[in-house]
PDB file of C-alpha atoms in Angstrom:
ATOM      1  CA  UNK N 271      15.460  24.016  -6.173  1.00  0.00           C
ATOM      2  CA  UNK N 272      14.940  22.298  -2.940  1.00  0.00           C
ATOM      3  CA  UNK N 273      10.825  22.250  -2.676  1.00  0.00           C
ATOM      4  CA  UNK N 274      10.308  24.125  -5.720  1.00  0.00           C
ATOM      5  CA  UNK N 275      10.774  20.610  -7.771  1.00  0.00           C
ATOM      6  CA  UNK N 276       7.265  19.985  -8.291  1.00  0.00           C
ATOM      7  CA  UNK N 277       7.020  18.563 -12.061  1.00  0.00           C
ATOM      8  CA  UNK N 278       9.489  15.675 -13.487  1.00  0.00           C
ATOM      9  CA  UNK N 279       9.439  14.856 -16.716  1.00  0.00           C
ATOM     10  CA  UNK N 280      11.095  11.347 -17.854  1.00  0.00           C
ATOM     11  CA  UNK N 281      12.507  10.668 -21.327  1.00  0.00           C
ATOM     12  CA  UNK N 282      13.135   7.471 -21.570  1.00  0.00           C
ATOM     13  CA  UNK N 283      14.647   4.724 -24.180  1.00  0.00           C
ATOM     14  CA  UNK N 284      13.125   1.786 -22.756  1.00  0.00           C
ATOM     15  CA  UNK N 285      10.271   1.263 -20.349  1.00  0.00           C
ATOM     16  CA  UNK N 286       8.536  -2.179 -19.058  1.00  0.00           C
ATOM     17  CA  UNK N 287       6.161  -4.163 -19.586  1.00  0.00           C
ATOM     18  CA  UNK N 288       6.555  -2.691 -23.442  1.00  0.00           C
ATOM     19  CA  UNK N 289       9.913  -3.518 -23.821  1.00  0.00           C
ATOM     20  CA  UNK N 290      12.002  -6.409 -21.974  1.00  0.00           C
ATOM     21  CA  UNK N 291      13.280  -6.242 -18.664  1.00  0.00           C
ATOM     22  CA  UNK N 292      16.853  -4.666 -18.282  1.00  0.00           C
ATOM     23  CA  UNK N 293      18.788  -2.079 -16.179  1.00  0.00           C
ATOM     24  CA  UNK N 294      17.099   1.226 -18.244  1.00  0.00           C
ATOM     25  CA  UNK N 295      13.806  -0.869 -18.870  1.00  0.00           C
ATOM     26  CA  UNK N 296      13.056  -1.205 -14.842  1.00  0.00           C
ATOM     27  CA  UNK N 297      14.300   2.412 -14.256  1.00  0.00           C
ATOM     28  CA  UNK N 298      11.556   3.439 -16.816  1.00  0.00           C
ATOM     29  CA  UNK N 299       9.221   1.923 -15.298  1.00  0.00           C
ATOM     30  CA  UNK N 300       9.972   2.496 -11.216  1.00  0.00           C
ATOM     31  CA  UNK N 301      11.469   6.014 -11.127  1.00  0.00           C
ATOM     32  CA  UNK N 302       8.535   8.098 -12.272  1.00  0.00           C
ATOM     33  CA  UNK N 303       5.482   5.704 -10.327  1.00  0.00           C
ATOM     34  CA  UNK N 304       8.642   6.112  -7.162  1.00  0.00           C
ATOM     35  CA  UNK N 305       8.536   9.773  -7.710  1.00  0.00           C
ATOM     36  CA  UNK N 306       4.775  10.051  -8.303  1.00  0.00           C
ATOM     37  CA  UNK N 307       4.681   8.444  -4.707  1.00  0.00           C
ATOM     38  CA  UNK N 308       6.872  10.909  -3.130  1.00  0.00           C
ATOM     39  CA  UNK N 309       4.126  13.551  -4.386  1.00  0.00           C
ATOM     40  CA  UNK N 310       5.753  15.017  -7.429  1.00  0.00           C
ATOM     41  CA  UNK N 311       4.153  15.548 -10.750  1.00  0.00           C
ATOM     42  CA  UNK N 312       5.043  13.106 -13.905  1.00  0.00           C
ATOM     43  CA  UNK N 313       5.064  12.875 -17.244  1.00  0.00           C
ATOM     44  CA  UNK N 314       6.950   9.957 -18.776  1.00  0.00           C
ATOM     45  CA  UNK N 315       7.808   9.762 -22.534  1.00  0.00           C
ATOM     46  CA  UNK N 316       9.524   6.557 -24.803  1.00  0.00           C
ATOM     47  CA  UNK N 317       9.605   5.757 -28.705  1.00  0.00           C
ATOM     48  CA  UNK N 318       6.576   3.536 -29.726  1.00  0.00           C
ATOM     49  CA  UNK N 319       9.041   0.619 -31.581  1.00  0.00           C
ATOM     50  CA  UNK N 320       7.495  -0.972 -34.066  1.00  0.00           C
ATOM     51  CA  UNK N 321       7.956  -4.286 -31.319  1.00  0.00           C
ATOM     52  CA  UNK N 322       5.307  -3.064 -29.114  1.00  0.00           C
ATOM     53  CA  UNK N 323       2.181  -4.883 -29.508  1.00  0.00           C
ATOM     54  CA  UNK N 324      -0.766  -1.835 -29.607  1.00  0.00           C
ATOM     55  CA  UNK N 325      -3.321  -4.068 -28.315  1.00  0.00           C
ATOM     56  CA  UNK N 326      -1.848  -5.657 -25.719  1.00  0.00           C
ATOM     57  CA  UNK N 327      -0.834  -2.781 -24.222  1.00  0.00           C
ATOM     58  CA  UNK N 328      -4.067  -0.774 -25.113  1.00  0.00           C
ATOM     59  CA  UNK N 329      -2.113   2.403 -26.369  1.00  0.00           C
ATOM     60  CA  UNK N 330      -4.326   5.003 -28.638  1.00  0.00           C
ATOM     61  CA  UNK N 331      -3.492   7.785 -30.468  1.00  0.00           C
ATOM     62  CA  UNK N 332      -4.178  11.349 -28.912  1.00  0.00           C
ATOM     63  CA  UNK N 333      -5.273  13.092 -31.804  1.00  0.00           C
ATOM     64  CA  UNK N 334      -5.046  16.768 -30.010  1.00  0.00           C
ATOM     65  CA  UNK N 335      -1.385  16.095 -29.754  1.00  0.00           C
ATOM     66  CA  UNK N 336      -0.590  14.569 -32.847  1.00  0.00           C
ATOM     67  CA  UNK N 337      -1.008  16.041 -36.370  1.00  0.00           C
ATOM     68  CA  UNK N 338       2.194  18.089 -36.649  1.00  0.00           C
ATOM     69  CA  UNK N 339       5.543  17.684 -38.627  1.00  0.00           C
ATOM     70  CA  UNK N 340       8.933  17.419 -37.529  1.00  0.00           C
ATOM     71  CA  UNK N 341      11.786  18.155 -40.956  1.00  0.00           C
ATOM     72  CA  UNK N 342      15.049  15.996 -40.894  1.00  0.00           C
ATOM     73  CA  UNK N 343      17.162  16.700 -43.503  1.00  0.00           C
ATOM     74  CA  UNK N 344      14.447  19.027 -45.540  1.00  0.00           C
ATOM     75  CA  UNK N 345      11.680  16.038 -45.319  1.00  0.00           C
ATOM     76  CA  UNK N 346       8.415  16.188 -43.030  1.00  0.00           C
ATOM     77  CA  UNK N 347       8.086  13.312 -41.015  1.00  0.00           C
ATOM     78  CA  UNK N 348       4.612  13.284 -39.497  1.00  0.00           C
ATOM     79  CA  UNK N 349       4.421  13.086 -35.188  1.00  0.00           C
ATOM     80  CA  UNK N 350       1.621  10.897 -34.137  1.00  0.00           C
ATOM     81  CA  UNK N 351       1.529  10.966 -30.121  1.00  0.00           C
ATOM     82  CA  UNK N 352       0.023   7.389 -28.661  1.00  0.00           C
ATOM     83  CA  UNK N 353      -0.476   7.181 -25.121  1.00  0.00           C
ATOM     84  CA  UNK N 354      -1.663   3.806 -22.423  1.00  0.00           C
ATOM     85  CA  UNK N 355      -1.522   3.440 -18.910  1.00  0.00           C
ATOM     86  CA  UNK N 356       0.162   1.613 -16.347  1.00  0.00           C
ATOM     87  CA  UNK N 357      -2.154   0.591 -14.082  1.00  0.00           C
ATOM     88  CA  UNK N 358      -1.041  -0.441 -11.680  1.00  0.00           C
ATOM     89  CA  UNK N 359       1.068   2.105 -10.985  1.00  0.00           C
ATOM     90  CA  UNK N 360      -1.652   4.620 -12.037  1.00  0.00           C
ATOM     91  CA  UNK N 361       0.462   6.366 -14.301  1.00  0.00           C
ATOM     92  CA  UNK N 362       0.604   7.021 -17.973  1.00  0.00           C
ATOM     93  CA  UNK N 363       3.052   6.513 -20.736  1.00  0.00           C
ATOM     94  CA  UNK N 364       3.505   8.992 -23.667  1.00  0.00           C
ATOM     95  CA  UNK N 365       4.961   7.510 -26.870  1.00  0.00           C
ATOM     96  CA  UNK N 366       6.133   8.930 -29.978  1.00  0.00           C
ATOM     97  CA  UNK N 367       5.250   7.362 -33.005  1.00  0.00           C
ATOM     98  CA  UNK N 368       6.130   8.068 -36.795  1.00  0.00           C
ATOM     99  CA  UNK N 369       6.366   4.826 -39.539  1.00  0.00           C
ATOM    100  CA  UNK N 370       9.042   5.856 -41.191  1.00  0.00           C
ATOM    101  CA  UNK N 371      11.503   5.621 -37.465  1.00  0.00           C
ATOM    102  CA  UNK N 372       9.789   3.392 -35.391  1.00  0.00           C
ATOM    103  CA  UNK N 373       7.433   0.720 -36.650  1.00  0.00           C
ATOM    104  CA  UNK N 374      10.487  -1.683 -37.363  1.00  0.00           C
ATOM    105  CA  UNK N 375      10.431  -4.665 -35.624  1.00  0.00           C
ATOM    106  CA  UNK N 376      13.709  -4.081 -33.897  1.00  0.00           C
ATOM    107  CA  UNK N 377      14.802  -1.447 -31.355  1.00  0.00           C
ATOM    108  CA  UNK N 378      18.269  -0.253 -32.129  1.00  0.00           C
ATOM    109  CA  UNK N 379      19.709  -3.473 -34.253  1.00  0.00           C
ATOM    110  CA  UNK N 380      19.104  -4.792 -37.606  1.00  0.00           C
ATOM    111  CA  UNK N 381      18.724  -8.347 -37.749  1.00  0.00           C
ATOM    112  CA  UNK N 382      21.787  -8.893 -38.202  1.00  0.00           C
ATOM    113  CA  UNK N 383      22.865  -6.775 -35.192  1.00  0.00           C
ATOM    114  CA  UNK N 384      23.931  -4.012 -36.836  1.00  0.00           C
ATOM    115  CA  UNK N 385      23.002  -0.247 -35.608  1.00  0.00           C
ATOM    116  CA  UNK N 386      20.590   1.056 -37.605  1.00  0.00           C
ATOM    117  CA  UNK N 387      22.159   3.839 -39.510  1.00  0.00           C
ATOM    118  CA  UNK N 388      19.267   6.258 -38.975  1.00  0.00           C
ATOM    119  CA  UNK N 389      19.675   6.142 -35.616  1.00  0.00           C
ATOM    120  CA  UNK N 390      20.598   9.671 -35.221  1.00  0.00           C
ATOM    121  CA  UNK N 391      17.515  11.253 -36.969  1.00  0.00           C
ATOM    122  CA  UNK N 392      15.720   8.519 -34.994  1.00  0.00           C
ATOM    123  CA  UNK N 393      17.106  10.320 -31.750  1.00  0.00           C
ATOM    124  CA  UNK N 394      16.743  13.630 -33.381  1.00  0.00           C
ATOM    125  CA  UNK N 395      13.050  13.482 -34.349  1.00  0.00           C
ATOM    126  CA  UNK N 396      12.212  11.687 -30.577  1.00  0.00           C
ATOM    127  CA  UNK N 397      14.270  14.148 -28.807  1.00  0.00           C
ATOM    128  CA  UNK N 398      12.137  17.008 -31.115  1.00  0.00           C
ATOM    129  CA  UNK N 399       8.802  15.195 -31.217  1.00  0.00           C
ATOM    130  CA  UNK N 400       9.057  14.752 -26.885  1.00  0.00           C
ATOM    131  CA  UNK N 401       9.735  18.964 -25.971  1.00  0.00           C
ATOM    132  CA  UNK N 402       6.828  19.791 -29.382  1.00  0.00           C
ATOM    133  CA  UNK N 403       4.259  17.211 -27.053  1.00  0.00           C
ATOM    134  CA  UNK N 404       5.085  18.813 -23.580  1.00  0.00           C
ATOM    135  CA  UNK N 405       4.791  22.470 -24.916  1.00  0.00           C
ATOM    136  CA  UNK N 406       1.196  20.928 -26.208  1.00  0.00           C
ATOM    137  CA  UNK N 407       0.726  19.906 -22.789  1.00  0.00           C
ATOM    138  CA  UNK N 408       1.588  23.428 -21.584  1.00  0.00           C
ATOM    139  CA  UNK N 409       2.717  21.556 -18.535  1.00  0.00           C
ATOM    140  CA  UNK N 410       6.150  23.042 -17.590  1.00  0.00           C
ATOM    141  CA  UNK N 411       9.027  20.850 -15.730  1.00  0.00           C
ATOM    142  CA  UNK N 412      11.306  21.883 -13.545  1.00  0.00           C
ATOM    143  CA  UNK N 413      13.761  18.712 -13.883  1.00  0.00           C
ATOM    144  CA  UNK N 414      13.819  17.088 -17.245  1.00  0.00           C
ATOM    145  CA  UNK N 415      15.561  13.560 -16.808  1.00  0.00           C
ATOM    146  CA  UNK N 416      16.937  12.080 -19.666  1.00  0.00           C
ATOM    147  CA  UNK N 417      17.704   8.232 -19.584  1.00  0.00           C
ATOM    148  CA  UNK N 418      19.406   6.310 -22.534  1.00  0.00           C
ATOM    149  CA  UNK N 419      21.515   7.323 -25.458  1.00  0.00           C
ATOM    150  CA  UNK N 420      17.999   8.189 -27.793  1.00  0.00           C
ATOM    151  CA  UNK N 421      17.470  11.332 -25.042  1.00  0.00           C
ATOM    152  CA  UNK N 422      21.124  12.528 -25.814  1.00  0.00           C
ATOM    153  CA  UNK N 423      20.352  15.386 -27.998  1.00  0.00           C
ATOM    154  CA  UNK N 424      17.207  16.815 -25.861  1.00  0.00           C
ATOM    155  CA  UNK N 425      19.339  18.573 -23.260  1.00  0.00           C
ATOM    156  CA  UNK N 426      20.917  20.544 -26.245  1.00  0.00           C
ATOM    157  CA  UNK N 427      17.665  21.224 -28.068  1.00  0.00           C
ATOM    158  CA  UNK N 428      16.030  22.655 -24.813  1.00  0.00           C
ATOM    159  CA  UNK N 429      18.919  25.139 -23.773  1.00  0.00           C
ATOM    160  CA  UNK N 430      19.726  26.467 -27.089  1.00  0.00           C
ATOM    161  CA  UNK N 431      16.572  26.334 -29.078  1.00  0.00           C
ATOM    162  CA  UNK N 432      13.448  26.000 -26.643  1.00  0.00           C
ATOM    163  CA  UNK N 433      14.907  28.141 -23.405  1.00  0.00           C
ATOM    164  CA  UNK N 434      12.974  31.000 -24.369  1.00  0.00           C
ATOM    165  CA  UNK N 435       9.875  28.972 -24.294  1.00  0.00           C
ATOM    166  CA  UNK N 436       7.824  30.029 -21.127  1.00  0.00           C
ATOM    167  CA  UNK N 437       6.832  26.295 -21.033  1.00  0.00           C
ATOM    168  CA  UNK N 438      10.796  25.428 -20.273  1.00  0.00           C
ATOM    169  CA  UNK N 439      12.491  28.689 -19.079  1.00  0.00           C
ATOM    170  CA  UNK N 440      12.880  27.288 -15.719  1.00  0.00           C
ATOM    171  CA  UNK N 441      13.858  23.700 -16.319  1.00  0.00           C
ATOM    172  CA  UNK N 442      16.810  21.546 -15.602  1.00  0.00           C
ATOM    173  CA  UNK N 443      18.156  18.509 -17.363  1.00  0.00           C
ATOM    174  CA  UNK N 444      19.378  15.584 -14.944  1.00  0.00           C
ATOM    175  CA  UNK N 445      21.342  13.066 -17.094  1.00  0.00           C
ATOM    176  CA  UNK N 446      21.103   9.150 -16.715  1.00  0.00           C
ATOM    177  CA  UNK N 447      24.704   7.638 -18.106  1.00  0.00           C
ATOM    178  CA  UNK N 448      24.684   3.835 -19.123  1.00  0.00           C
ATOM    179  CA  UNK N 449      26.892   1.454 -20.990  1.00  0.00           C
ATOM    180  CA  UNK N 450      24.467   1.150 -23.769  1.00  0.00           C
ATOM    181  CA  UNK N 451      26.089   2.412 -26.774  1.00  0.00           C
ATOM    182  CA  UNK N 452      29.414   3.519 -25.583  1.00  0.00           C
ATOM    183  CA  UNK N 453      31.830   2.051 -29.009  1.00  0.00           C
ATOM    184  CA  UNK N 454      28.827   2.660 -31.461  1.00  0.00           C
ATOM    185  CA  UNK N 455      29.462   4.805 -34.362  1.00  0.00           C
ATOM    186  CA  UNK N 456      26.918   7.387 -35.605  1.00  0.00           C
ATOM    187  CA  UNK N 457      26.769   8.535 -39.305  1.00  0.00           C
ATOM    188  CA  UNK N 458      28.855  11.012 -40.856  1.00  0.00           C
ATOM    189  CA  UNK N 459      26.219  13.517 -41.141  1.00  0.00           C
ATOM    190  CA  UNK N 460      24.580  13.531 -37.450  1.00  0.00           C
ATOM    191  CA  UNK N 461      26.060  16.445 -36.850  1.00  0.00           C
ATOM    192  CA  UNK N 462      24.695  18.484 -39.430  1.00  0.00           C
ATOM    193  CA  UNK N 463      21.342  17.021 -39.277  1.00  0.00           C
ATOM    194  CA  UNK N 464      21.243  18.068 -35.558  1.00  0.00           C
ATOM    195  CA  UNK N 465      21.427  21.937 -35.979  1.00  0.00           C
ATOM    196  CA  UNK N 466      17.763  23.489 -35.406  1.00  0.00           C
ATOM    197  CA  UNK N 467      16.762  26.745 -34.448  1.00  0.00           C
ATOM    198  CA  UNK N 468      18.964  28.350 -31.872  1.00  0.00           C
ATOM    199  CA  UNK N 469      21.568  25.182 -32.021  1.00  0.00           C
ATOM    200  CA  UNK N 470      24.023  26.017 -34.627  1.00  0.00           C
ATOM    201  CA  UNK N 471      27.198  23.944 -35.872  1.00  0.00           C
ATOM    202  CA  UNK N 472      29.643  25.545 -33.877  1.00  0.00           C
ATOM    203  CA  UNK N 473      27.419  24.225 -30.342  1.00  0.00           C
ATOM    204  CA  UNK N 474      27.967  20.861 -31.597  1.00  0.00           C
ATOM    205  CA  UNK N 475      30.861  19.370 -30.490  1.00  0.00           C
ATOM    206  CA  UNK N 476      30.709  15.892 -32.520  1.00  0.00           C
ATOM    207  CA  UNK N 477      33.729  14.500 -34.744  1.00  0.00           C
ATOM    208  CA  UNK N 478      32.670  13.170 -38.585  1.00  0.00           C
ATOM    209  CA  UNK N 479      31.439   9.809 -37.359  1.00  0.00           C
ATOM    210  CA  UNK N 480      30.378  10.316 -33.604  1.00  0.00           C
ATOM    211  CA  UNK N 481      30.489   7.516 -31.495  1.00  0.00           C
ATOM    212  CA  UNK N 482      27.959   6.912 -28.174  1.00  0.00           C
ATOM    213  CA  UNK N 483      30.407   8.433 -26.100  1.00  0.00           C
ATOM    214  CA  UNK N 484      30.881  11.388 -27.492  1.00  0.00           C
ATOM    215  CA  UNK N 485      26.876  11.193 -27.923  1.00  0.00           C
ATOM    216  CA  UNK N 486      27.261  11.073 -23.925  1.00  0.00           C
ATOM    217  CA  UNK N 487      29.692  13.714 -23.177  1.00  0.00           C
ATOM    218  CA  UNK N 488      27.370  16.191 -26.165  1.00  0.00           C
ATOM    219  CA  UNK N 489      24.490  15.814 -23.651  1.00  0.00           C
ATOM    220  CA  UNK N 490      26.616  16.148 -20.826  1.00  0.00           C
ATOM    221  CA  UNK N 491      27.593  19.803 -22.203  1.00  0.00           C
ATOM    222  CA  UNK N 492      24.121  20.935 -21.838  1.00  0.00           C
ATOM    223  CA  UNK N 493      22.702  18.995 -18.576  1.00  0.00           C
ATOM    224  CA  UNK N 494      22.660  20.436 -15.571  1.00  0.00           C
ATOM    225  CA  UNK N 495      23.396  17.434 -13.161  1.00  0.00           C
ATOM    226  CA  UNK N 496      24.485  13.728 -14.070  1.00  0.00           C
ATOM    227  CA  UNK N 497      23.577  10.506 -12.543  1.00  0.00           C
ATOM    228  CA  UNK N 498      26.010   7.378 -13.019  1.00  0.00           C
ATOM    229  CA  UNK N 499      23.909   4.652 -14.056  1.00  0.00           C
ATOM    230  CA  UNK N 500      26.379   2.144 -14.494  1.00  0.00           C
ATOM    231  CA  UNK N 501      29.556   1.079 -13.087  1.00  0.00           C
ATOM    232  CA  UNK N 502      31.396   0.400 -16.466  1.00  0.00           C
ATOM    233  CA  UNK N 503      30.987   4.234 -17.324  1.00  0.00           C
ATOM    234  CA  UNK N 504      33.904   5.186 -19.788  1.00  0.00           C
ATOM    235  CA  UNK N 505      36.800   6.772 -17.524  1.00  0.00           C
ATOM    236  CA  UNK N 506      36.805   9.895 -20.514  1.00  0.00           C
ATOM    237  CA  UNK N 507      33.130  10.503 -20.119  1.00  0.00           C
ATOM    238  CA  UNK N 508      33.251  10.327 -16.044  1.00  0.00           C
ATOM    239  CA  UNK N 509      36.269  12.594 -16.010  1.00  0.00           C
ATOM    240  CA  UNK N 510      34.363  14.950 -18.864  1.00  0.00           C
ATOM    241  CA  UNK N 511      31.211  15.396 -16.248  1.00  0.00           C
ATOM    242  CA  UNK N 512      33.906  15.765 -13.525  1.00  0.00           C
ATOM    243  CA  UNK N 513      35.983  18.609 -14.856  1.00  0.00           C
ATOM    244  CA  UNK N 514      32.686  20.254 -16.379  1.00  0.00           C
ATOM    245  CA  UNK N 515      31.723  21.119 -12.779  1.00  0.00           C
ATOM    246  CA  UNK N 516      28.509  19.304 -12.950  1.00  0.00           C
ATOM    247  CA  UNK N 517      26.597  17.347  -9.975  1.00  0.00           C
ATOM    248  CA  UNK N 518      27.190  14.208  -9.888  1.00  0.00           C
ATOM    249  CA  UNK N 519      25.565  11.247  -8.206  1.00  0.00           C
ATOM    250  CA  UNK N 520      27.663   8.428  -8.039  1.00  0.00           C
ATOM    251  CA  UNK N 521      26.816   4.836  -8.980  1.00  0.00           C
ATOM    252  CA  UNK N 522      25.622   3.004  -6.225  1.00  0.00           C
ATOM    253  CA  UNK N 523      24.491  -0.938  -6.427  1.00  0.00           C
ATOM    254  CA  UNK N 524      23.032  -1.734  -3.686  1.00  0.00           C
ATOM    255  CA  UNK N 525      20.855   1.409  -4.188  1.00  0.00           C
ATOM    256  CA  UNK N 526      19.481  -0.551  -7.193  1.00  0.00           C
ATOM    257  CA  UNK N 527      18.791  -3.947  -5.134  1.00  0.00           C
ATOM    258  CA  UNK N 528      16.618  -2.725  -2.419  1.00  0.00           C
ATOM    259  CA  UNK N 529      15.375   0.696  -4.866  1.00  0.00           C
ATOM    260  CA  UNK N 530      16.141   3.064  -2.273  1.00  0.00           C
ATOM    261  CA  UNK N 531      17.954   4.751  -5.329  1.00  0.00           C
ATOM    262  CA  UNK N 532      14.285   6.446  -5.991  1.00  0.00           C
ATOM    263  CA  UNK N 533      15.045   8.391  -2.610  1.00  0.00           C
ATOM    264  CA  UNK N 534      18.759   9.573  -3.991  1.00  0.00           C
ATOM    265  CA  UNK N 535      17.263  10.316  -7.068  1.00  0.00           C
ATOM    266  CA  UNK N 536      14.567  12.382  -5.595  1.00  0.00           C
ATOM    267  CA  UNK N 537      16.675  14.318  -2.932  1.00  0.00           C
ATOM    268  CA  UNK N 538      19.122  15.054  -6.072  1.00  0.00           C
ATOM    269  CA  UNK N 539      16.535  16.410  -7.822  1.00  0.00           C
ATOM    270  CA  UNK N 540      15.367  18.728  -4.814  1.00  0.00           C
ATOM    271  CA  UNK N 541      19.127  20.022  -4.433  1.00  0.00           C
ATOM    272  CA  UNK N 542      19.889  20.834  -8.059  1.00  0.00           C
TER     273      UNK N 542
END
């Protein structure tokens, strides 16, 4: 794409201040105002969890982007769109919002620390709810950059159910890989809940009870570049993104200390 990279949209699980600091929190939060810098367009999306205090954080609904419904399983969940700003980085945050999904207390876990097991339709509807908002937008990206395992099933909605959208036609997903969820197990019927539009069964490469890995490799299939955000990546899933002939940028540490891994980041972007 080289200079042609104008527009980046982020999809993100977790982005501070709203959530706590961690690896894919910081990311969230530094990539996009790092690539804003280096004069690129941004738009940067994450679920509103129910753990997010609304006043603190002075988010507000955008009622010209809310009001429409997403169906999971047959039943119409409602997308409310909530936006607030990061200041100081003068840069906005997008979230999507819906009660049923999102205005538990806890992220990912139960109380108890188990996985909630709606977390599929959870990634389903966000994954659904973030490509509805940017069409809204009518702002087009050219590299879509999915980070955490709730972004997994974008890359598959946007090449086989929203590439004939003008708004997407020309965009590429760049894949962020973690050790978030890697030995988590996703309900029996993900699979089936995931097919929409132009994304039938047979595209869906997921066993009966999917775990984060597969999850991984599923998004994998449909990205066009990966990035290595961790160095405790499953061997299977590094050798899956190896033999699949994708780009690859390669974990690098000390990249993350000083944060000159927003300059690899944005030259991969420009050579994809």
């Amino acid at each position: 794409m080289g200079d042609s990279v104008k527009r980046v949209l982020f999809v993100n699980s977790e982005i501070f201040p709203y959530l706590p600091e961690s690896r894919i929190a910081n990311i969230g939060r530094y990539l996009p105002q790092g690539i804003q810098e280096r004069k690129k367009e941004i738009r940067s999306f994450m679920p509103r969890y129910g753990c997010i205090n609304e006043r603190k954080n002075q988010l507000h609904e955008v009622i010209r982007l809310s009001g429409m419904n997403i169906i999971i399983n047959d039943v119409d969940r409602p997308l409310v769109i909530k936006v607030a700003s990061v200041s100081s980085a003068r840069m906005q945050v997008y979230f999507i919002d819906n009660e049923d999904y999102f205005h538990r207390k806890q992220i990912y876990r139960d109380e108890n620390g188990i996985f909630f097991p709606d977390n599929g339709e959870r990634a389903i509807f966000f994954a659904r709810g973030v490509l509805e908002t940017v069409k809204k937008l009518r702002w087009a990206p050219d590299i879509i950059h999915c980070h955490g395992w709730i972004s997994y099933v974008l890359p598959a909605y946007l090449k086989k159910t929203y590439i004939d959208d003008p708004i997407f036609s020309g965009s590429k997903v760049v894949l962020s890989l973690y050790d978030d969820i890697n030995d988590i197990s996703f309900s029996g019927d993900f699979k089936d809940k995931i097919v929409f539009g132009g994304l039938a069964a047979e595209d869906i490469p997921l066993s009966g009870n999917p775990t984060g890995t597969e999850l991984a490799e599923f998004a994998a299939k449909y990205s066009d570049a990966v990035i290595m955000g961790s160095d405790s990546i499953p061997k299977e899933l590094d050798s899956f993104c190896r033999k699949s002939g994708l780009p690859v940028l390669d974990y690098n540490a000390k990249s993350f200390e000083d944060g000159s891994y927003i300059d690899e980041y944005n030259r991969f972007y420009d050579q994809l």
